[in-house]
PDB file of C-alpha atoms in Angstrom:
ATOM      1  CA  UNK A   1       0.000   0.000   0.000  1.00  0.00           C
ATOM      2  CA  UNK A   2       2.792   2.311  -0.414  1.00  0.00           C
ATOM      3  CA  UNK A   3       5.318   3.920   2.318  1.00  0.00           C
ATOM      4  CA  UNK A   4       5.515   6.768   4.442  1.00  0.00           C
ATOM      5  CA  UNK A   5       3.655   9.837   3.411  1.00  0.00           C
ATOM      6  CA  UNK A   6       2.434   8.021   0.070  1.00  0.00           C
ATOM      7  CA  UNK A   7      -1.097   9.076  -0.442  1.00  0.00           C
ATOM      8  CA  UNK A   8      -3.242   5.679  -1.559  1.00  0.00           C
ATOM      9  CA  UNK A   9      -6.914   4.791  -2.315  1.00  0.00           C
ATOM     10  CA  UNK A  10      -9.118   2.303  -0.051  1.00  0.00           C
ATOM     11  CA  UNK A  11     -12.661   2.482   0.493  1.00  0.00           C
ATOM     12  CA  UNK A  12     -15.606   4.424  -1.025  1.00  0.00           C
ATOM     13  CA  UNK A  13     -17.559   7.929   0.010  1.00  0.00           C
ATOM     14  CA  UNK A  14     -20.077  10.011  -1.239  1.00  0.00           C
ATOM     15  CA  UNK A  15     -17.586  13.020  -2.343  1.00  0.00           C
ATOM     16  CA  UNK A  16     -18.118  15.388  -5.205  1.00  0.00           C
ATOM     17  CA  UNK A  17     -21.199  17.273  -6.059  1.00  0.00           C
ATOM     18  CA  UNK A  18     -22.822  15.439  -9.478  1.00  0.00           C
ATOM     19  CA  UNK A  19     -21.350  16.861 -13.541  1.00  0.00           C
ATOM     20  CA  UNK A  20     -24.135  18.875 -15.026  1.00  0.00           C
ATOM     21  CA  UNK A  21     -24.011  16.643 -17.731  1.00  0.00           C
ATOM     22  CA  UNK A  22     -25.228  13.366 -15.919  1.00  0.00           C
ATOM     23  CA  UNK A  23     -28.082  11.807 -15.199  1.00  0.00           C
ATOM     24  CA  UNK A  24     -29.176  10.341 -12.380  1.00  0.00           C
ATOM     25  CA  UNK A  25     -31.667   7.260 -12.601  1.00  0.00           C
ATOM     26  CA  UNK A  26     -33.378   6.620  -9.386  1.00  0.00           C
ATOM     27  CA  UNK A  27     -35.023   3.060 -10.339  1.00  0.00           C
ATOM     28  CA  UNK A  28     -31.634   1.908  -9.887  1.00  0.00           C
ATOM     29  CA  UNK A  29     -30.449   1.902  -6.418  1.00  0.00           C
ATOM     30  CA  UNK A  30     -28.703   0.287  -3.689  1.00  0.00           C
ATOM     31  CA  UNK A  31     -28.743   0.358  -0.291  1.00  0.00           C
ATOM     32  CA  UNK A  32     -25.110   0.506   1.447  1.00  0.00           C
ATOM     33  CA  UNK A  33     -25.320   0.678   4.900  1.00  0.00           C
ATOM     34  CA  UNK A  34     -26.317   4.198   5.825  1.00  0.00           C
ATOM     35  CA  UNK A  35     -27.046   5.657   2.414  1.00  0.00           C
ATOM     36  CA  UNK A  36     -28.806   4.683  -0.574  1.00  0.00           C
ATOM     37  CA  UNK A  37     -27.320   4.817  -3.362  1.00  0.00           C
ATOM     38  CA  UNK A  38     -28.607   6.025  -7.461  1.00  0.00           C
ATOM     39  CA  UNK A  39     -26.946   4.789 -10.838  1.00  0.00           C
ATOM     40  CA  UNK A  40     -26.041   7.623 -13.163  1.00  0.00           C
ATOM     41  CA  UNK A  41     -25.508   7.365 -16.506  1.00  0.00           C
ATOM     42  CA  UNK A  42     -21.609   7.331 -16.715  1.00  0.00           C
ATOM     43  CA  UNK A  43     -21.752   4.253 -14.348  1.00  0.00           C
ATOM     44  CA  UNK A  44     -21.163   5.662 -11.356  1.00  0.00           C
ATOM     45  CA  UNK A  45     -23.046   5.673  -7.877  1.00  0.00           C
ATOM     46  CA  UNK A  46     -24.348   8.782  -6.913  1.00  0.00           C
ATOM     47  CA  UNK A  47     -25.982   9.662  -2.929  1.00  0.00           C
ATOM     48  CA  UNK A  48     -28.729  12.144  -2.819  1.00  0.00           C
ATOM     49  CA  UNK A  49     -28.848  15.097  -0.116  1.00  0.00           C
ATOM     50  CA  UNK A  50     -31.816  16.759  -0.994  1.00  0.00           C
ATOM     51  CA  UNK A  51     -32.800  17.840  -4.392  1.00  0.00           C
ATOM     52  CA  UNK A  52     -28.550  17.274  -5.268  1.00  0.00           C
ATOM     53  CA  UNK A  53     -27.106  13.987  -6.008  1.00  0.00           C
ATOM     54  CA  UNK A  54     -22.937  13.378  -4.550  1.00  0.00           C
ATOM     55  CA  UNK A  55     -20.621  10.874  -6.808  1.00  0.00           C
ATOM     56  CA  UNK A  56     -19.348   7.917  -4.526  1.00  0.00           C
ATOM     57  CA  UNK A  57     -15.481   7.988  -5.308  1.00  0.00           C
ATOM     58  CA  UNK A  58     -12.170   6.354  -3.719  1.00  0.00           C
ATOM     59  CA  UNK A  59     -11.142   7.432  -0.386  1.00  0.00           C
ATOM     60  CA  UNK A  60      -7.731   9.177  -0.492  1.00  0.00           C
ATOM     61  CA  UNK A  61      -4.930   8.453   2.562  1.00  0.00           C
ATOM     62  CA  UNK A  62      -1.868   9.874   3.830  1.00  0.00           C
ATOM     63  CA  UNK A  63       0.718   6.681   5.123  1.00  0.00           C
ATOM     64  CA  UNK A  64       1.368   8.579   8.594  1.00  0.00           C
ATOM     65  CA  UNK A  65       3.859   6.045   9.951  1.00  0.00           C
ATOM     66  CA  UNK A  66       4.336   2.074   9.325  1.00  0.00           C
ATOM     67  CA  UNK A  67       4.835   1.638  12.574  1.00  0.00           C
ATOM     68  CA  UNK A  68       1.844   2.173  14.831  1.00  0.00           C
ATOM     69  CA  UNK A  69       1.830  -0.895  17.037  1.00  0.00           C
ATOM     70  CA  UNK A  70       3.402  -2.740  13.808  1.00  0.00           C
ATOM     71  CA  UNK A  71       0.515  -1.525  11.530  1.00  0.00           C
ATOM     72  CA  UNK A  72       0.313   0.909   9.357  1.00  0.00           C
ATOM     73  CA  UNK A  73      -1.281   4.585  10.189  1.00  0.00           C
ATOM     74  CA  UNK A  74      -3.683   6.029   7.593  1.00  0.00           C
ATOM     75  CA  UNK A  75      -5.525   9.866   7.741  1.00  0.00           C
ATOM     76  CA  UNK A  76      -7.952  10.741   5.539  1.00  0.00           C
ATOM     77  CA  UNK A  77      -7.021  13.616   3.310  1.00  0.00           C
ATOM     78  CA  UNK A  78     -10.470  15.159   3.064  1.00  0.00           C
ATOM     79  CA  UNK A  79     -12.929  16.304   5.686  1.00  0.00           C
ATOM     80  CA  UNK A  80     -15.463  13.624   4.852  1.00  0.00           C
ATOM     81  CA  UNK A  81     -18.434  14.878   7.015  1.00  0.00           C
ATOM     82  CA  UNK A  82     -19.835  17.091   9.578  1.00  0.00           C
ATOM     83  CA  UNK A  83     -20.520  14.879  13.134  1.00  0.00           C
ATOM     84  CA  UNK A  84     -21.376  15.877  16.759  1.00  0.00           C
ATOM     85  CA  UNK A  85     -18.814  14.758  18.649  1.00  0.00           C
ATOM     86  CA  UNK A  86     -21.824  14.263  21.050  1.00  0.00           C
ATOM     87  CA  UNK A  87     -25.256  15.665  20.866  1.00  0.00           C
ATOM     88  CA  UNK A  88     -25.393  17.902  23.954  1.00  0.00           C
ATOM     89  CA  UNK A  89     -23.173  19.372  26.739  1.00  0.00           C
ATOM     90  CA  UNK A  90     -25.141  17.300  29.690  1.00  0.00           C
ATOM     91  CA  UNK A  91     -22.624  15.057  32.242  1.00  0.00           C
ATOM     92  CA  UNK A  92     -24.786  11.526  31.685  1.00  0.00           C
ATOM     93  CA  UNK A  93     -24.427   8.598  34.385  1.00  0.00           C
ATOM     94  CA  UNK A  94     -23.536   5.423  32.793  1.00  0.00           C
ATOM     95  CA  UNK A  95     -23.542   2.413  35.488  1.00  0.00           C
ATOM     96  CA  UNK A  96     -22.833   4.539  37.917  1.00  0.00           C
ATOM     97  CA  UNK A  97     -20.174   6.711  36.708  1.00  0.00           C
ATOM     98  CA  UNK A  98     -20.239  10.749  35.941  1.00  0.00           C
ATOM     99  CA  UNK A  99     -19.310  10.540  32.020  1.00  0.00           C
ATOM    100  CA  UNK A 100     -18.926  14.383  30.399  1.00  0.00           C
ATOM    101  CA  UNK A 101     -19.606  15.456  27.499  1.00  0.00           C
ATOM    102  CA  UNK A 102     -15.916  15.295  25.737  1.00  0.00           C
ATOM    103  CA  UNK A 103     -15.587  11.253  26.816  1.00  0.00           C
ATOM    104  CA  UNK A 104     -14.386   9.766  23.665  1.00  0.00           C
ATOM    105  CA  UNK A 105     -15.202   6.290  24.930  1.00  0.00           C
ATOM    106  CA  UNK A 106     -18.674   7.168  24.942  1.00  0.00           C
ATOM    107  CA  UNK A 107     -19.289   9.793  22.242  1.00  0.00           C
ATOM    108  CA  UNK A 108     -21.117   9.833  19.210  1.00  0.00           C
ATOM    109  CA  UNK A 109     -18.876  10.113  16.816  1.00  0.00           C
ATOM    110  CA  UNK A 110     -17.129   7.161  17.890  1.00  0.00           C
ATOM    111  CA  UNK A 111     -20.760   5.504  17.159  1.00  0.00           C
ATOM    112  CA  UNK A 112     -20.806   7.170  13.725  1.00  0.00           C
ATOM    113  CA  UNK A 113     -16.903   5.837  12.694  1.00  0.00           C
ATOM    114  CA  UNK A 114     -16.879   2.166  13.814  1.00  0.00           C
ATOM    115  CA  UNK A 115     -20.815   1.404  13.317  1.00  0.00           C
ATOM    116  CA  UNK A 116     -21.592   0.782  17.060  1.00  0.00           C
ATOM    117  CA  UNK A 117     -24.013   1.446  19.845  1.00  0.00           C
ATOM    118  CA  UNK A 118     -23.539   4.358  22.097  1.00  0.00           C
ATOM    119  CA  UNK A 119     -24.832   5.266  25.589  1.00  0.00           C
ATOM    120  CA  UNK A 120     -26.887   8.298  26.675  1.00  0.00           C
ATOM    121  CA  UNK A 121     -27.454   7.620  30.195  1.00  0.00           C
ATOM    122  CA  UNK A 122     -28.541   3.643  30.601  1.00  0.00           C
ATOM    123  CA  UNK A 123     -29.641   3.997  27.368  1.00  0.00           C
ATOM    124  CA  UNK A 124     -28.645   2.496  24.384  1.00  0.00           C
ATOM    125  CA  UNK A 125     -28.789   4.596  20.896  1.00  0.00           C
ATOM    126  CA  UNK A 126     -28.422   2.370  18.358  1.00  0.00           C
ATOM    127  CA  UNK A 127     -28.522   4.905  15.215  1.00  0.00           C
ATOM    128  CA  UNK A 128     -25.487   3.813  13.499  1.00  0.00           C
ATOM    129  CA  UNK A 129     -25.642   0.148  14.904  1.00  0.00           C
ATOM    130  CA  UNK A 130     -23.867  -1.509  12.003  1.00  0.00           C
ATOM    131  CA  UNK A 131     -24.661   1.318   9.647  1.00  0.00           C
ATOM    132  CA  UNK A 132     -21.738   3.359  10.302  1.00  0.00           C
ATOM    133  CA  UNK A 133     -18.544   4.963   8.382  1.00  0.00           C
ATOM    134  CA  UNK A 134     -16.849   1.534   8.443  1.00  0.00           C
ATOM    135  CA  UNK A 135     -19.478  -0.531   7.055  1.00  0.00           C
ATOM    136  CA  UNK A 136     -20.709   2.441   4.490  1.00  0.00           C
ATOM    137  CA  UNK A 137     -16.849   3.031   3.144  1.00  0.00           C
ATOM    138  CA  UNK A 138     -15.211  -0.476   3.016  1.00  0.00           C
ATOM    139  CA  UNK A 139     -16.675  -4.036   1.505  1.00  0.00           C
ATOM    140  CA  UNK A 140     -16.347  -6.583   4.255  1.00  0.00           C
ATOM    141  CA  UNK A 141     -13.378  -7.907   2.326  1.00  0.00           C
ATOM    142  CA  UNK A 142     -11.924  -4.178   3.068  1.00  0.00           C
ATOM    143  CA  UNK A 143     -12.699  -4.640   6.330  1.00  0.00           C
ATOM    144  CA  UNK A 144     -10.774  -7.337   7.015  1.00  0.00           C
ATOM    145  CA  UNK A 145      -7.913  -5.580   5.985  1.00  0.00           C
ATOM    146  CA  UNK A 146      -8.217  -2.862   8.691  1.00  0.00           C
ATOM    147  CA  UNK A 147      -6.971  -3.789  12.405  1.00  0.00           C
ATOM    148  CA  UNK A 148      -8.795  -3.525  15.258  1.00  0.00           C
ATOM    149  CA  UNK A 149      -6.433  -0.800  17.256  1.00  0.00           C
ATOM    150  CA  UNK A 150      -6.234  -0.264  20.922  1.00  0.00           C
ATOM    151  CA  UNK A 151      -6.910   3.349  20.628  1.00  0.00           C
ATOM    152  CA  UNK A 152      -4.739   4.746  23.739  1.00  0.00           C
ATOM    153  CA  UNK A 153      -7.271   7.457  25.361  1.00  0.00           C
ATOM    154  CA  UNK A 154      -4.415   8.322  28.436  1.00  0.00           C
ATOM    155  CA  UNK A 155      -4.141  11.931  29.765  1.00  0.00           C
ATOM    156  CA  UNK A 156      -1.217  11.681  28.015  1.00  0.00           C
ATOM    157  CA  UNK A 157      -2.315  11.137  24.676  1.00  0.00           C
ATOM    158  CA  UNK A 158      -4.257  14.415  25.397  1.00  0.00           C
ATOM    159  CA  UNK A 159      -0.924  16.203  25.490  1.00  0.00           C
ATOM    160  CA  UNK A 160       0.769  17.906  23.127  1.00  0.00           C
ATOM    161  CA  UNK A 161       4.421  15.735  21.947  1.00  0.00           C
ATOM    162  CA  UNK A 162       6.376  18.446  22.178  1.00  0.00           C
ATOM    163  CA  UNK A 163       7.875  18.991  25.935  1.00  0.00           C
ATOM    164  CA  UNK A 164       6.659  22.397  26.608  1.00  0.00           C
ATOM    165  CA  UNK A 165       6.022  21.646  30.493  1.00  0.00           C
ATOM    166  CA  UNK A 166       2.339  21.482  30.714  1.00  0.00           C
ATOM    167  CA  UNK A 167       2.263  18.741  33.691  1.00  0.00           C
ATOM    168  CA  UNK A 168      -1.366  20.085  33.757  1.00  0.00           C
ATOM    169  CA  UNK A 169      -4.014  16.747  34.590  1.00  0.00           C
ATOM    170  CA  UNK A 170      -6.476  16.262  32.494  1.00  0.00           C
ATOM    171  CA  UNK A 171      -9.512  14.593  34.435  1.00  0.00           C
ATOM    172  CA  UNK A 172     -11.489  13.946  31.075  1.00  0.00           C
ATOM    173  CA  UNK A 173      -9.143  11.576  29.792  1.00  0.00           C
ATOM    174  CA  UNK A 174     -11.334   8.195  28.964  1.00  0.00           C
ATOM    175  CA  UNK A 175     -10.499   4.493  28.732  1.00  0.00           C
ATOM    176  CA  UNK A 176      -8.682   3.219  26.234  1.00  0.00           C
ATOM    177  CA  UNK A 177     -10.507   1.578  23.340  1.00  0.00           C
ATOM    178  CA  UNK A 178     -10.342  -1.188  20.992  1.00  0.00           C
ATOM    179  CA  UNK A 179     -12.037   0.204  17.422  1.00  0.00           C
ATOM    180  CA  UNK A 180     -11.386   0.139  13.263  1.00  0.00           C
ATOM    181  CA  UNK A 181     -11.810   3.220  12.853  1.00  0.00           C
ATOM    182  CA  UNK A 182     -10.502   6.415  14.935  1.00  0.00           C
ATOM    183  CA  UNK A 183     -10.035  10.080  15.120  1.00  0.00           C
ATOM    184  CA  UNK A 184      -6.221  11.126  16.250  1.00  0.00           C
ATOM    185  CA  UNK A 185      -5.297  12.603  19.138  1.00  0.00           C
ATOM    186  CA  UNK A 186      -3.822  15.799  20.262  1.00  0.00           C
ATOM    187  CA  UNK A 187      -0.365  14.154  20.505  1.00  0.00           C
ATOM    188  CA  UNK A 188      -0.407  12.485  17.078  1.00  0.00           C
ATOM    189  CA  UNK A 189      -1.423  15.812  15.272  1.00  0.00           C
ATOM    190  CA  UNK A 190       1.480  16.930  16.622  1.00  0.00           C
ATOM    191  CA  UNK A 191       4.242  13.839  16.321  1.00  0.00           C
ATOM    192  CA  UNK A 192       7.053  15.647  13.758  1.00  0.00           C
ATOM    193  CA  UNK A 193       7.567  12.040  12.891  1.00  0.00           C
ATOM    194  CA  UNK A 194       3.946  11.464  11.467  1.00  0.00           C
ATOM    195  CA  UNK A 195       4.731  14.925   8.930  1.00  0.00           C
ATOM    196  CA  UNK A 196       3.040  17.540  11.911  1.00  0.00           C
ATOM    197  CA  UNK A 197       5.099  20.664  13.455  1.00  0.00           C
ATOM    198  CA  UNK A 198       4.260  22.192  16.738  1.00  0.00           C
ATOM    199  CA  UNK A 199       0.772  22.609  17.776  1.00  0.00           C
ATOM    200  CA  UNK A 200       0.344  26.551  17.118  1.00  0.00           C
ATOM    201  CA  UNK A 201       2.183  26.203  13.598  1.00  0.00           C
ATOM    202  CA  UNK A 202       0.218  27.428  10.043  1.00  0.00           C
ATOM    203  CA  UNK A 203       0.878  24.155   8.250  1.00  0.00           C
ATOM    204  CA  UNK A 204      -0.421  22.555   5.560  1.00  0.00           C
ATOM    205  CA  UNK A 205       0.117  18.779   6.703  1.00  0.00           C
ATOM    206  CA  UNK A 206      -2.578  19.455   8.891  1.00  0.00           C
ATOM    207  CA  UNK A 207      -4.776  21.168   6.189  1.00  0.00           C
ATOM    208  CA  UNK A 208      -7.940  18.984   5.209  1.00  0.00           C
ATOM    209  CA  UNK A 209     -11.043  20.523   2.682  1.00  0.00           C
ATOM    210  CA  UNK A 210     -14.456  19.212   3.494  1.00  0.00           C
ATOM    211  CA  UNK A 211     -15.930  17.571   0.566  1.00  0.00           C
ATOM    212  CA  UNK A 212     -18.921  18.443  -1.382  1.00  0.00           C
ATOM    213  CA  UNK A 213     -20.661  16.301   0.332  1.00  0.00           C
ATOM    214  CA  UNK A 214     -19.976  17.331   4.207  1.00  0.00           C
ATOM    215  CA  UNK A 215     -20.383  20.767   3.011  1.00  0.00           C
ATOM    216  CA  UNK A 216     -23.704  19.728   1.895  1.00  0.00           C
ATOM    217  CA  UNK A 217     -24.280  18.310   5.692  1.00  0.00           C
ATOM    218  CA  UNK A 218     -23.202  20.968   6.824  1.00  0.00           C
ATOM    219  CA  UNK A 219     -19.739  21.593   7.134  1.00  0.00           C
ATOM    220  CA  UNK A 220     -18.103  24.748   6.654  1.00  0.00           C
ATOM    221  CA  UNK A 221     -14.413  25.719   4.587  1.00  0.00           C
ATOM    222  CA  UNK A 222     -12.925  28.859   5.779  1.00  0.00           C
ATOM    223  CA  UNK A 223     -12.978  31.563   3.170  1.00  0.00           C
ATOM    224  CA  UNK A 224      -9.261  32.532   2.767  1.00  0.00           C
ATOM    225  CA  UNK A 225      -7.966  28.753   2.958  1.00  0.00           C
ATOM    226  CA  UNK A 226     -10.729  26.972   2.191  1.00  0.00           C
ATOM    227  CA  UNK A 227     -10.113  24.199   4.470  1.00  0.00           C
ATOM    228  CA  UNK A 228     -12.085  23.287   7.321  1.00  0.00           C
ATOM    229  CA  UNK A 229     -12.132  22.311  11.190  1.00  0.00           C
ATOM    230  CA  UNK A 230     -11.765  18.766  12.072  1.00  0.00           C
ATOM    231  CA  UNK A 231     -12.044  16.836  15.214  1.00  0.00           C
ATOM    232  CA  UNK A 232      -9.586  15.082  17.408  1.00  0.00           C
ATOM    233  CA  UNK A 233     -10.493  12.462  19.903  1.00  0.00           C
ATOM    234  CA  UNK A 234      -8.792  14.527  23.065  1.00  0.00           C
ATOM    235  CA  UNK A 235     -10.966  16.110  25.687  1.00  0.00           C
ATOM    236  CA  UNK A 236      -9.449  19.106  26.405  1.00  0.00           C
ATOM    237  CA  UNK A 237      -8.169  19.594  29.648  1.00  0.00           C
ATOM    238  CA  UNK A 238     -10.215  21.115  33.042  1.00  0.00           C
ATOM    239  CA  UNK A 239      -9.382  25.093  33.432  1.00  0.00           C
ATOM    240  CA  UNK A 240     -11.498  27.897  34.509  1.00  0.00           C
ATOM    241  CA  UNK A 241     -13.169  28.058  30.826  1.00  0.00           C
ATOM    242  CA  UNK A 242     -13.963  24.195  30.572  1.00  0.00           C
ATOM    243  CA  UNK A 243     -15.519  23.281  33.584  1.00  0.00           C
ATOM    244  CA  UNK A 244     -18.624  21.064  32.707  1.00  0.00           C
ATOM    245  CA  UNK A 245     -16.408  18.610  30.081  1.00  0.00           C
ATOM    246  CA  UNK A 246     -17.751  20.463  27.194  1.00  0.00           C
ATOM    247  CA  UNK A 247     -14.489  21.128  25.177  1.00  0.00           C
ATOM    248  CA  UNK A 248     -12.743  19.052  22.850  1.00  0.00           C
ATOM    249  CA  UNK A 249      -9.293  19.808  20.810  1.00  0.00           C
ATOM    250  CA  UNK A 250      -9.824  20.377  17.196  1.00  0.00           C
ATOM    251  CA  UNK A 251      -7.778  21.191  14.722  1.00  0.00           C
ATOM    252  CA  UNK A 252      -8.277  24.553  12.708  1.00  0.00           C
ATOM    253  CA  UNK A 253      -9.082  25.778   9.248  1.00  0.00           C
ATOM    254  CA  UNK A 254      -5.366  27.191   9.411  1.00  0.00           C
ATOM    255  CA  UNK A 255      -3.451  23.676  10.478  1.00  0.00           C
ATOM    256  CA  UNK A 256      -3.725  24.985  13.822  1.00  0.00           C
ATOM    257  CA  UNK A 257      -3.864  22.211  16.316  1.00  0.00           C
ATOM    258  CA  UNK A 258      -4.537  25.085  19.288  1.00  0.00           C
ATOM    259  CA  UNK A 259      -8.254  25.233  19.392  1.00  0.00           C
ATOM    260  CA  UNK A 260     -11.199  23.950  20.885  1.00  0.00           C
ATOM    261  CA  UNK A 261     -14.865  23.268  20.327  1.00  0.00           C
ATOM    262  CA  UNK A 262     -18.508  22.530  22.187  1.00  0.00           C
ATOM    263  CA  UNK A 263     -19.106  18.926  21.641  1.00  0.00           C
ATOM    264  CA  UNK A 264     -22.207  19.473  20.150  1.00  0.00           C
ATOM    265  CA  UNK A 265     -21.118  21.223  16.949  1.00  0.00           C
ATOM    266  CA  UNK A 266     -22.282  20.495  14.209  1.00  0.00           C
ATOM    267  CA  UNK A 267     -20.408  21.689  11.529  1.00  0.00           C
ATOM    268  CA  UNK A 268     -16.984  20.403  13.154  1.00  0.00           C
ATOM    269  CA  UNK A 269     -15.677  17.567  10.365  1.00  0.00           C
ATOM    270  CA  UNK A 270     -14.337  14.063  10.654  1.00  0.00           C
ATOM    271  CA  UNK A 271     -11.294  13.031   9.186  1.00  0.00           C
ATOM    272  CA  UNK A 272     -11.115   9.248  10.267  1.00  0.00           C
ATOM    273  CA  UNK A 273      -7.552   7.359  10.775  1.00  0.00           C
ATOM    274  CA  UNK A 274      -7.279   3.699  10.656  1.00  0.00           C
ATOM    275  CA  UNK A 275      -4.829   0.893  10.590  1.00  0.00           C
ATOM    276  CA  UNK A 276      -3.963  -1.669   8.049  1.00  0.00           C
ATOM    277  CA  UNK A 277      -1.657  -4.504   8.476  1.00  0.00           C
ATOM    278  CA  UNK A 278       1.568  -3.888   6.427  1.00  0.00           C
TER     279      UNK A 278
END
């Protein structure tokens, strides 16, 4: 699949906004997981938002590292849509325990990536049970080819990788978890070895442009760069402004990895990592 900081295909989105010059024929369809999908007349599969139809094309990659655990790292190069991190800024109780807002372990958009259950109180929301970005992207022989990754969720990982002596505690910081698909964390958008400077650099490793498609969901590209703000998995961590476990780190329209957002935005993208095994 190609070395370090090769960009390679794998997997299947709704992307770009339809030609002018195709045509769309509804009588053919196909349902793939959470979308259905519409035959047009060059042969392609189209998904419909609305009165506009979106051309399902190849997912693009950036090789990150080959080493992460043994496997090898992939980012998405695109923002490929708009997801609440989770859909309100209440703490919950989940058997017994005080969960916030900005827990990664139990958020939403971990629901939306790997296709799983997620927990709003005692409750279960099953929404993207088995419908989610993993089973809507990859064919289940693609799926086998992605690992199952214990995602490390630490107060560390929260952290920038750079040594700038922030001993600060984060008390947000979540189990670890075992998942397909992920979202990377503060300290990985900032590893120099994975391609990323220092947190409050303008850099265009960091730069990702929502799609037609996410901007059609509701994602938003910044007028001067045209890029738009993507998610990490880290909580930020508790300080006067975040006290209710609200915040998460994001990473900016800029390449700025300095910012933060309310966890129920809704215009914040997703630009999912994975693993394969090299």
């Amino acid at each position: 699949m190609g070395g370090v900081n090769n960009i390679i295909s794998f997997g299947t989105f709704p992307q770009s906004k339809k030609a002018d010059d195709v045509t769309v024929d509804e009588s053919e369809n196909t349902i793939v997981s959470m979308f259905t999908y519409y035959k047009g007349d060059d042969g392609e599969w189209y998904a419909k938002k609305e009165s506009d139809y979106y051309k399902v094309e190849p997912i693009t990659w950036r090789v990150l590292t080959d080493n992460y655990n043994g496997n090898r790292l992939l980012l998405a190069e695109n923002a490929l849509m708009p997801i609440q991190y989770y859909d309100n800024l209440n703490q919950r109780t989940i058997n017994g325990s005080d969960i916030y807002a900005n827990n990664y372990e139990h958020s939403k958009v971990r629901a939306w990536l790997n296709g799983i259950a997620y927990r709003k109180n005692n409750s279960s929301n099953s929404e993207y049970k088995d419908k989610g970005f993993l089973q809507t992207a990859f064919t289940e022989e693609e799926q086998e080819k992605i690992a199952t990754t214990e995602v490390d969720n630490s107060e560390e990982s929260t952290r920038l990788s750079e040594n700038r002596g922030d001993d600060s505690k984060n008390l947000y910081a979540c189990e670890n978890t075992n998942d397909k698909i992920f979202l990377l964390s503060q300290k990985e958008v900032t590893t120099n070895n994975y391609g990323f400077p220092v947190y409050d650099a303008i850099t265009p490793t960091r730069l990702r442009v929502a799609t037609d498609f996410a901007v059609a969901h509701g994602a938003v590209r910044n007028s001067t760069t045209v890029c738009s703000q993507w998610w990490l998995r880290s909580p930020r961590a508790v300080d006067v402004a975040d006290t209710k476990g609200e915040l998460v780190r994001v990473v900016y329209s800029d390449g700025r990895a300095a910012y933060n957002s309310a966890n129920n935005s809704t215009y914040m993208c997703v630009v999912p990592a994975l693993c394969i095994v090299p």
